[in-house]
Amino acid sequence: MGVVVTDAEVTLADVLSLRLAIDEPLKDGTELVLRHRTTGVERDVLLGTPGARAREATLAVSLAPLELSAGRWDAYLRCDGKRVRLRSVDPGFSLDHLDAYALCRRSLAYRSYRTRNGYLALKISEAEPVAEVRAIWFREGRFEVMGLLAYTGLEDDDCRHEAMLTLDRRHTSARVSATATVQGVRFHAAVSLVDVLAADHDEGASSANGTWEPALEVEGVATPMKLGARLDDVDGKRRRLHYPSATVDGVPIRPCYTSDDELRIEVGG
């Protein structure tokens, strides 16, 4: 079965849209099979005969009714009892599309992509509201961050929303907060690094060393949003993405990511 995906996209309506290059029209009874990479659970969709030209076929599969769980799902075609993994030449990545997709309030986020070995797969993740980080920098003694509010349902317009950036030190009650600017779904916030160090001393900490967890509280969003970076194709940011550190009163401070791509501020050695 000579089939290659030339274009793959999950639409805003959570429909997997595929364009296939094929040797011959798909046979009646052909199925698209999605297999969870960890559990082995499978979901199949009967495709039938799409009525396409001999060298090309287009498919549209609604994902929500399949009740796919979070994780990575590999794609196969099955016909006459034979199953082949679905090859793909489309990297399946568009930052503009991911931004548009994240504007809607969702419980699950679906993304199609090409694996390192050149096969079609889906990545499915929980889609709670999050403050998606797009830029970080230190300047004039401040930590500054800007980005996009994802999965909140807020409109991408000029409307301003009251907002607050908070930094909480893990395992203590230390907190630093500062007013943030939110316009539509775009945010910008800055906090004094001197205030971060002073908060440690106010809580009687024996050392300035520690990890701070930033969050964004925004009018119209029910819960504080964690800061993270997931709307891209970079996995494992803790290993791959490194920011320069700042030094305040001899104490190094640097931003970093956790294993699940949430932002943290590390203070001290």
mmCIF file of C-alpha atoms in Angstrom:
data_model
loop_
_atom_site.group_PDB
_atom_site.id
_atom_site.type_symbol
_atom_site.label_atom_id
_atom_site.label_comp_id
_atom_site.label_asym_id
_atom_site.label_seq_id
_atom_site.Cartn_x
_atom_site.Cartn_y
_atom_site.Cartn_z
ATOM 1 C CA MET A 1 0.000 0.000 0.000
ATOM 2 C CA GLY A 2 1.947 3.044 -1.273
ATOM 3 C CA VAL A 3 0.611 5.965 0.780
ATOM 4 C CA VAL A 4 2.420 9.116 1.968
ATOM 5 C CA VAL A 5 0.939 12.063 3.871
ATOM 6 C CA THR A 6 1.824 15.292 2.073
ATOM 7 C CA ASP A 7 -0.182 17.639 4.287
ATOM 8 C CA ALA A 8 -1.516 17.108 7.814
ATOM 9 C CA GLU A 9 -3.335 19.521 10.100
ATOM 10 C CA VAL A 10 -5.742 19.460 13.005
ATOM 11 C CA THR A 11 -8.288 22.180 12.265
ATOM 12 C CA LEU A 12 -9.795 24.589 14.781
ATOM 13 C CA ALA A 13 -12.781 22.207 14.985
ATOM 14 C CA ASP A 14 -10.477 19.296 16.025
ATOM 15 C CA VAL A 15 -10.741 17.562 12.667
ATOM 16 C CA LEU A 16 -7.668 15.735 11.393
ATOM 17 C CA SER A 17 -7.302 16.865 7.784
ATOM 18 C CA LEU A 18 -4.955 14.797 5.603
ATOM 19 C CA ARG A 19 -3.817 14.964 1.998
ATOM 20 C CA LEU A 20 -2.336 11.704 0.756
ATOM 21 C CA ALA A 21 -0.176 10.811 -2.210
ATOM 22 C CA ILE A 22 -1.252 7.294 -3.226
ATOM 23 C CA ASP A 23 -0.337 4.674 -5.830
ATOM 24 C CA GLU A 24 -3.981 3.761 -6.395
ATOM 25 C CA PRO A 25 -7.377 4.751 -4.935
ATOM 26 C CA LEU A 26 -7.951 3.543 -1.387
ATOM 27 C CA LYS A 27 -10.000 0.379 -1.308
ATOM 28 C CA ASP A 28 -13.427 0.157 0.219
ATOM 29 C CA GLY A 29 -13.041 -0.901 3.845
ATOM 30 C CA THR A 30 -9.728 0.882 4.439
ATOM 31 C CA GLU A 31 -9.370 2.058 8.053
ATOM 32 C CA LEU A 32 -7.311 4.730 9.747
ATOM 33 C CA VAL A 33 -5.953 3.255 12.974
ATOM 34 C CA LEU A 34 -4.620 5.387 15.824
ATOM 35 C CA ARG A 35 -2.565 3.533 18.447
ATOM 36 C CA HIS A 36 -1.574 5.004 21.830
ATOM 37 C CA ARG A 37 2.196 4.688 22.047
ATOM 38 C CA THR A 38 2.261 3.882 25.781
ATOM 39 C CA THR A 39 -0.859 1.830 26.478
ATOM 40 C CA GLY A 40 -1.382 0.196 23.085
ATOM 41 C CA VAL A 41 -5.058 1.234 23.042
ATOM 42 C CA GLU A 42 -6.349 1.591 19.485
ATOM 43 C CA ARG A 43 -9.101 3.571 17.796
ATOM 44 C CA ASP A 44 -10.087 2.941 14.176
ATOM 45 C CA VAL A 45 -12.110 4.901 11.635
ATOM 46 C CA LEU A 46 -13.610 3.347 8.523
ATOM 47 C CA LEU A 47 -12.592 5.449 5.535
ATOM 48 C CA GLY A 48 -14.263 3.582 2.727
ATOM 49 C CA THR A 49 -13.551 4.954 -0.766
ATOM 50 C CA PRO A 50 -12.919 8.714 -0.647
ATOM 51 C CA GLY A 51 -13.657 9.096 -4.357
ATOM 52 C CA ALA A 52 -10.284 10.716 -4.953
ATOM 53 C CA ARG A 53 -8.090 10.862 -7.992
ATOM 54 C CA ALA A 54 -5.689 7.979 -8.535
ATOM 55 C CA ARG A 55 -2.645 9.877 -7.270
ATOM 56 C CA GLU A 56 -4.190 11.849 -4.434
ATOM 57 C CA ALA A 57 -6.755 11.513 -1.665
ATOM 58 C CA THR A 58 -8.047 13.851 1.021
ATOM 59 C CA LEU A 59 -9.394 12.684 4.364
ATOM 60 C CA ALA A 60 -11.124 14.429 7.255
ATOM 61 C CA VAL A 61 -11.541 12.643 10.596
ATOM 62 C CA SER A 62 -13.273 14.215 13.591
ATOM 63 C CA LEU A 63 -11.116 13.452 16.624
ATOM 64 C CA ALA A 64 -13.393 14.320 19.551
ATOM 65 C CA PRO A 65 -15.813 11.354 19.033
ATOM 66 C CA LEU A 66 -12.855 8.930 19.185
ATOM 67 C CA GLU A 67 -12.330 9.721 22.896
ATOM 68 C CA LEU A 68 -8.546 9.790 22.580
ATOM 69 C CA SER A 69 -6.656 10.216 25.846
ATOM 70 C CA ALA A 70 -3.620 12.410 26.440
ATOM 71 C CA GLY A 71 -0.351 11.100 25.026
ATOM 72 C CA ARG A 72 1.109 10.285 21.634
ATOM 73 C CA TRP A 73 -0.815 8.289 19.054
ATOM 74 C CA ASP A 74 0.772 6.696 15.971
ATOM 75 C CA ALA A 75 -1.206 6.522 12.725
ATOM 76 C CA TYR A 76 -1.671 3.439 10.517
ATOM 77 C CA LEU A 77 -3.744 2.405 7.524
ATOM 78 C CA ARG A 78 -5.350 -1.039 7.600
ATOM 79 C CA CYS A 79 -6.854 -2.880 4.634
ATOM 80 C CA ASP A 80 -7.584 -6.568 3.998
ATOM 81 C CA GLY A 81 -6.081 -7.443 7.377
ATOM 82 C CA LYS A 82 -2.770 -5.724 6.616
ATOM 83 C CA ARG A 83 -1.636 -2.685 8.576
ATOM 84 C CA VAL A 84 1.101 -0.242 7.608
ATOM 85 C CA ARG A 85 2.364 2.763 9.485
ATOM 86 C CA LEU A 86 1.477 6.026 7.749
ATOM 87 C CA ARG A 87 4.510 7.839 6.375
ATOM 88 C CA SER A 88 4.558 11.645 6.275
ATOM 89 C CA VAL A 89 6.636 14.322 4.566
ATOM 90 C CA ASP A 90 4.785 17.173 6.285
ATOM 91 C CA PRO A 91 6.448 18.421 9.509
ATOM 92 C CA GLY A 92 2.974 19.484 10.676
ATOM 93 C CA PHE A 93 4.147 22.661 12.357
ATOM 94 C CA SER A 94 2.898 26.222 11.992
ATOM 95 C CA LEU A 95 3.343 28.680 14.846
ATOM 96 C CA ASP A 96 0.567 30.911 13.480
ATOM 97 C CA HIS A 97 -1.838 27.957 13.364
ATOM 98 C CA LEU A 98 -0.937 26.912 16.912
ATOM 99 C CA ASP A 99 -1.597 30.458 18.129
ATOM 100 C CA ALA A 100 -5.008 30.523 16.448
ATOM 101 C CA TYR A 101 -5.836 27.041 17.750
ATOM 102 C CA ALA A 102 -4.978 28.077 21.325
ATOM 103 C CA LEU A 103 -7.428 31.002 21.332
ATOM 104 C CA CYS A 104 -10.399 28.709 21.960
ATOM 105 C CA ARG A 105 -11.204 27.288 25.382
ATOM 106 C CA ARG A 106 -10.536 23.525 25.214
ATOM 107 C CA SER A 107 -10.156 20.541 27.499
ATOM 108 C CA LEU A 108 -7.817 18.664 25.141
ATOM 109 C CA ALA A 109 -5.394 20.003 22.547
ATOM 110 C CA TYR A 110 -4.696 17.886 19.449
ATOM 111 C CA ARG A 111 -1.628 18.329 17.268
ATOM 112 C CA SER A 112 -0.431 16.355 14.251
ATOM 113 C CA TYR A 113 3.296 16.034 13.633
ATOM 114 C CA ARG A 114 5.935 13.994 11.820
ATOM 115 C CA THR A 115 8.076 11.713 13.961
ATOM 116 C CA ARG A 116 11.867 11.658 13.687
ATOM 117 C CA ASN A 117 11.567 8.521 11.562
ATOM 118 C CA GLY A 118 9.140 10.182 9.158
ATOM 119 C CA TYR A 119 5.731 8.884 10.275
ATOM 120 C CA LEU A 120 2.457 10.647 11.077
ATOM 121 C CA ALA A 121 1.515 10.896 14.741
ATOM 122 C CA LEU A 122 -0.771 12.883 17.040
ATOM 123 C CA LYS A 123 0.201 14.574 20.279
ATOM 124 C CA ILE A 124 -2.708 15.079 22.670
ATOM 125 C CA SER A 125 -2.388 17.065 25.875
ATOM 126 C CA GLU A 126 -4.544 18.603 28.578
ATOM 127 C CA ALA A 127 -5.503 22.156 27.609
ATOM 128 C CA GLU A 128 -6.036 24.105 30.819
ATOM 129 C CA PRO A 129 -5.554 27.886 30.548
ATOM 130 C CA VAL A 130 -1.859 28.786 30.480
ATOM 131 C CA ALA A 131 0.328 31.837 29.969
ATOM 132 C CA GLU A 132 2.468 30.844 26.983
ATOM 133 C CA VAL A 133 5.933 32.418 27.228
ATOM 134 C CA ARG A 134 7.340 33.992 24.068
ATOM 135 C CA ALA A 135 10.186 36.136 25.411
ATOM 136 C CA ILE A 136 12.187 36.459 28.635
ATOM 137 C CA TRP A 137 14.896 38.904 29.571
ATOM 138 C CA PHE A 138 16.679 40.615 32.471
ATOM 139 C CA ARG A 139 17.152 44.364 32.334
ATOM 140 C CA GLU A 140 17.476 47.228 34.797
ATOM 141 C CA GLY A 141 17.327 44.812 37.709
ATOM 142 C CA ARG A 142 14.031 43.260 36.622
ATOM 143 C CA PHE A 143 12.808 39.954 35.318
ATOM 144 C CA GLU A 144 10.503 40.567 32.343
ATOM 145 C CA VAL A 145 8.302 38.167 30.414
ATOM 146 C CA MET A 146 5.839 38.463 27.556
ATOM 147 C CA GLY A 147 3.631 36.027 25.739
ATOM 148 C CA LEU A 148 0.180 34.735 24.807
ATOM 149 C CA LEU A 149 -2.762 33.544 26.906
ATOM 150 C CA ALA A 150 -3.782 30.099 25.654
ATOM 151 C CA TYR A 151 -7.046 28.147 26.016
ATOM 152 C CA THR A 152 -8.762 30.905 28.014
ATOM 153 C CA GLY A 153 -11.511 31.786 25.530
ATOM 154 C CA LEU A 154 -10.577 35.488 25.754
ATOM 155 C CA GLU A 155 -10.809 37.458 22.520
ATOM 156 C CA ASP A 156 -7.687 38.485 20.618
ATOM 157 C CA ASP A 157 -8.658 42.168 20.611
ATOM 158 C CA ASP A 158 -7.630 45.484 22.174
ATOM 159 C CA CYS A 159 -9.570 44.966 25.404
ATOM 160 C CA ARG A 160 -7.440 45.361 28.540
ATOM 161 C CA HIS A 161 -7.798 43.033 31.515
ATOM 162 C CA GLU A 162 -6.578 43.588 35.043
ATOM 163 C CA ALA A 163 -3.745 41.177 35.782
ATOM 164 C CA MET A 164 -1.078 40.308 38.332
ATOM 165 C CA LEU A 165 2.184 38.377 38.003
ATOM 166 C CA THR A 166 3.057 36.368 41.116
ATOM 167 C CA LEU A 167 6.221 34.482 42.054
ATOM 168 C CA ASP A 168 5.957 31.918 44.836
ATOM 169 C CA ARG A 169 8.982 30.249 46.375
ATOM 170 C CA ARG A 170 8.564 26.488 46.643
ATOM 171 C CA HIS A 171 8.107 25.027 50.136
ATOM 172 C CA THR A 172 7.771 28.470 51.766
ATOM 173 C CA SER A 173 5.153 31.204 51.982
ATOM 174 C CA ALA A 174 7.374 33.784 50.279
ATOM 175 C CA ARG A 175 5.609 35.645 47.469
ATOM 176 C CA VAL A 176 6.440 38.551 45.176
ATOM 177 C CA SER A 177 3.803 40.158 42.974
ATOM 178 C CA ALA A 178 3.623 42.921 40.386
ATOM 179 C CA THR A 179 0.947 44.388 38.150
ATOM 180 C CA ALA A 180 0.916 42.873 34.645
ATOM 181 C CA THR A 181 -0.373 44.264 31.363
ATOM 182 C CA VAL A 182 -2.866 42.144 29.419
ATOM 183 C CA GLN A 183 -4.378 43.355 26.164
ATOM 184 C CA GLY A 184 -6.639 40.842 24.473
ATOM 185 C CA VAL A 185 -4.602 37.646 24.833
ATOM 186 C CA ARG A 186 -1.148 39.282 24.901
ATOM 187 C CA PHE A 187 0.610 39.834 28.202
ATOM 188 C CA HIS A 188 3.700 41.594 29.530
ATOM 189 C CA ALA A 189 4.925 41.585 33.116
ATOM 190 C CA ALA A 190 8.021 42.600 35.065
ATOM 191 C CA VAL A 191 9.139 42.077 38.658
ATOM 192 C CA SER A 192 12.093 43.490 40.601
ATOM 193 C CA LEU A 193 14.839 40.962 41.284
ATOM 194 C CA VAL A 194 15.788 42.926 44.411
ATOM 195 C CA ASP A 195 12.259 42.315 45.715
ATOM 196 C CA VAL A 196 12.692 38.583 45.066
ATOM 197 C CA LEU A 197 15.828 38.435 47.206
ATOM 198 C CA ALA A 198 14.262 40.641 49.889
ATOM 199 C CA ALA A 199 11.234 38.341 50.133
ATOM 200 C CA ASP A 200 13.527 35.459 51.059
ATOM 201 C CA HIS A 201 15.037 37.443 53.925
ATOM 202 C CA ASP A 202 11.611 38.617 55.097
ATOM 203 C CA GLU A 203 10.604 34.965 55.476
ATOM 204 C CA GLY A 204 13.723 34.228 57.507
ATOM 205 C CA ALA A 205 15.302 31.992 54.870
ATOM 206 C CA SER A 206 18.802 30.867 55.784
ATOM 207 C CA SER A 207 19.894 31.111 52.150
ATOM 208 C CA ALA A 208 18.821 32.953 49.019
ATOM 209 C CA ASN A 209 19.001 29.697 47.089
ATOM 210 C CA GLY A 210 15.608 28.483 45.917
ATOM 211 C CA THR A 211 13.142 28.003 43.079
ATOM 212 C CA TRP A 212 10.320 30.415 42.337
ATOM 213 C CA GLU A 213 7.163 29.483 40.443
ATOM 214 C CA PRO A 214 5.600 32.285 38.360
ATOM 215 C CA ALA A 215 1.884 32.506 37.641
ATOM 216 C CA LEU A 216 -0.417 35.037 36.003
ATOM 217 C CA GLU A 217 -3.772 36.026 37.483
ATOM 218 C CA VAL A 218 -6.051 37.626 34.889
ATOM 219 C CA GLU A 219 -9.511 39.135 35.174
ATOM 220 C CA GLY A 220 -11.999 36.835 33.455
ATOM 221 C CA VAL A 221 -9.938 33.661 33.980
ATOM 222 C CA ALA A 222 -11.098 31.575 36.929
ATOM 223 C CA THR A 223 -7.736 30.268 38.142
ATOM 224 C CA PRO A 224 -4.117 31.529 38.106
ATOM 225 C CA MET A 225 -2.256 30.435 34.993
ATOM 226 C CA LYS A 226 1.136 28.796 35.088
ATOM 227 C CA LEU A 227 3.804 30.214 32.810
ATOM 228 C CA GLY A 228 5.120 27.708 30.299
ATOM 229 C CA ALA A 229 6.110 27.120 26.680
ATOM 230 C CA ARG A 230 4.275 24.364 24.829
ATOM 231 C CA LEU A 231 2.984 25.934 21.593
ATOM 232 C CA ASP A 232 6.050 25.038 19.553
ATOM 233 C CA ASP A 233 7.989 22.009 18.345
ATOM 234 C CA VAL A 234 10.766 22.081 20.954
ATOM 235 C CA ASP A 235 10.526 19.176 23.397
ATOM 236 C CA GLY A 236 12.714 18.971 26.494
ATOM 237 C CA LYS A 237 13.384 22.677 26.960
ATOM 238 C CA ARG A 238 15.103 22.110 30.304
ATOM 239 C CA ARG A 239 17.947 20.420 28.414
ATOM 240 C CA ARG A 240 17.862 22.390 25.175
ATOM 241 C CA LEU A 241 16.974 25.967 26.096
ATOM 242 C CA HIS A 242 19.312 27.960 28.336
ATOM 243 C CA TYR A 243 18.960 31.621 29.287
ATOM 244 C CA PRO A 244 21.763 33.886 30.526
ATOM 245 C CA SER A 245 21.690 34.550 34.248
ATOM 246 C CA ALA A 246 21.646 37.855 36.107
ATOM 247 C CA THR A 247 23.557 38.605 39.315
ATOM 248 C CA VAL A 248 21.975 40.689 42.068
ATOM 249 C CA ASP A 249 24.015 41.421 45.222
ATOM 250 C CA GLY A 250 26.308 38.564 44.249
ATOM 251 C CA VAL A 251 23.443 36.065 43.883
ATOM 252 C CA PRO A 252 22.929 34.428 40.438
ATOM 253 C CA ILE A 253 19.360 34.311 39.126
ATOM 254 C CA ARG A 254 18.271 32.495 35.979
ATOM 255 C CA PRO A 255 15.062 31.337 34.291
ATOM 256 C CA CYS A 256 14.712 27.698 33.267
ATOM 257 C CA TYR A 257 12.065 25.117 32.396
ATOM 258 C CA THR A 258 10.886 21.980 34.151
ATOM 259 C CA SER A 259 10.680 18.591 32.464
ATOM 260 C CA ASP A 260 7.090 19.415 31.450
ATOM 261 C CA ASP A 261 8.026 22.854 30.046
ATOM 262 C CA GLU A 262 6.810 25.039 32.917
ATOM 263 C CA LEU A 263 8.847 28.156 33.660
ATOM 264 C CA ARG A 264 10.809 28.496 36.903
ATOM 265 C CA ILE A 265 13.165 31.126 38.311
ATOM 266 C CA GLU A 266 16.190 29.620 40.060
ATOM 267 C CA VAL A 267 17.970 31.798 42.624
ATOM 268 C CA GLY A 268 21.456 30.938 43.867
ATOM 269 C CA GLY A 269 23.804 28.139 42.941
#
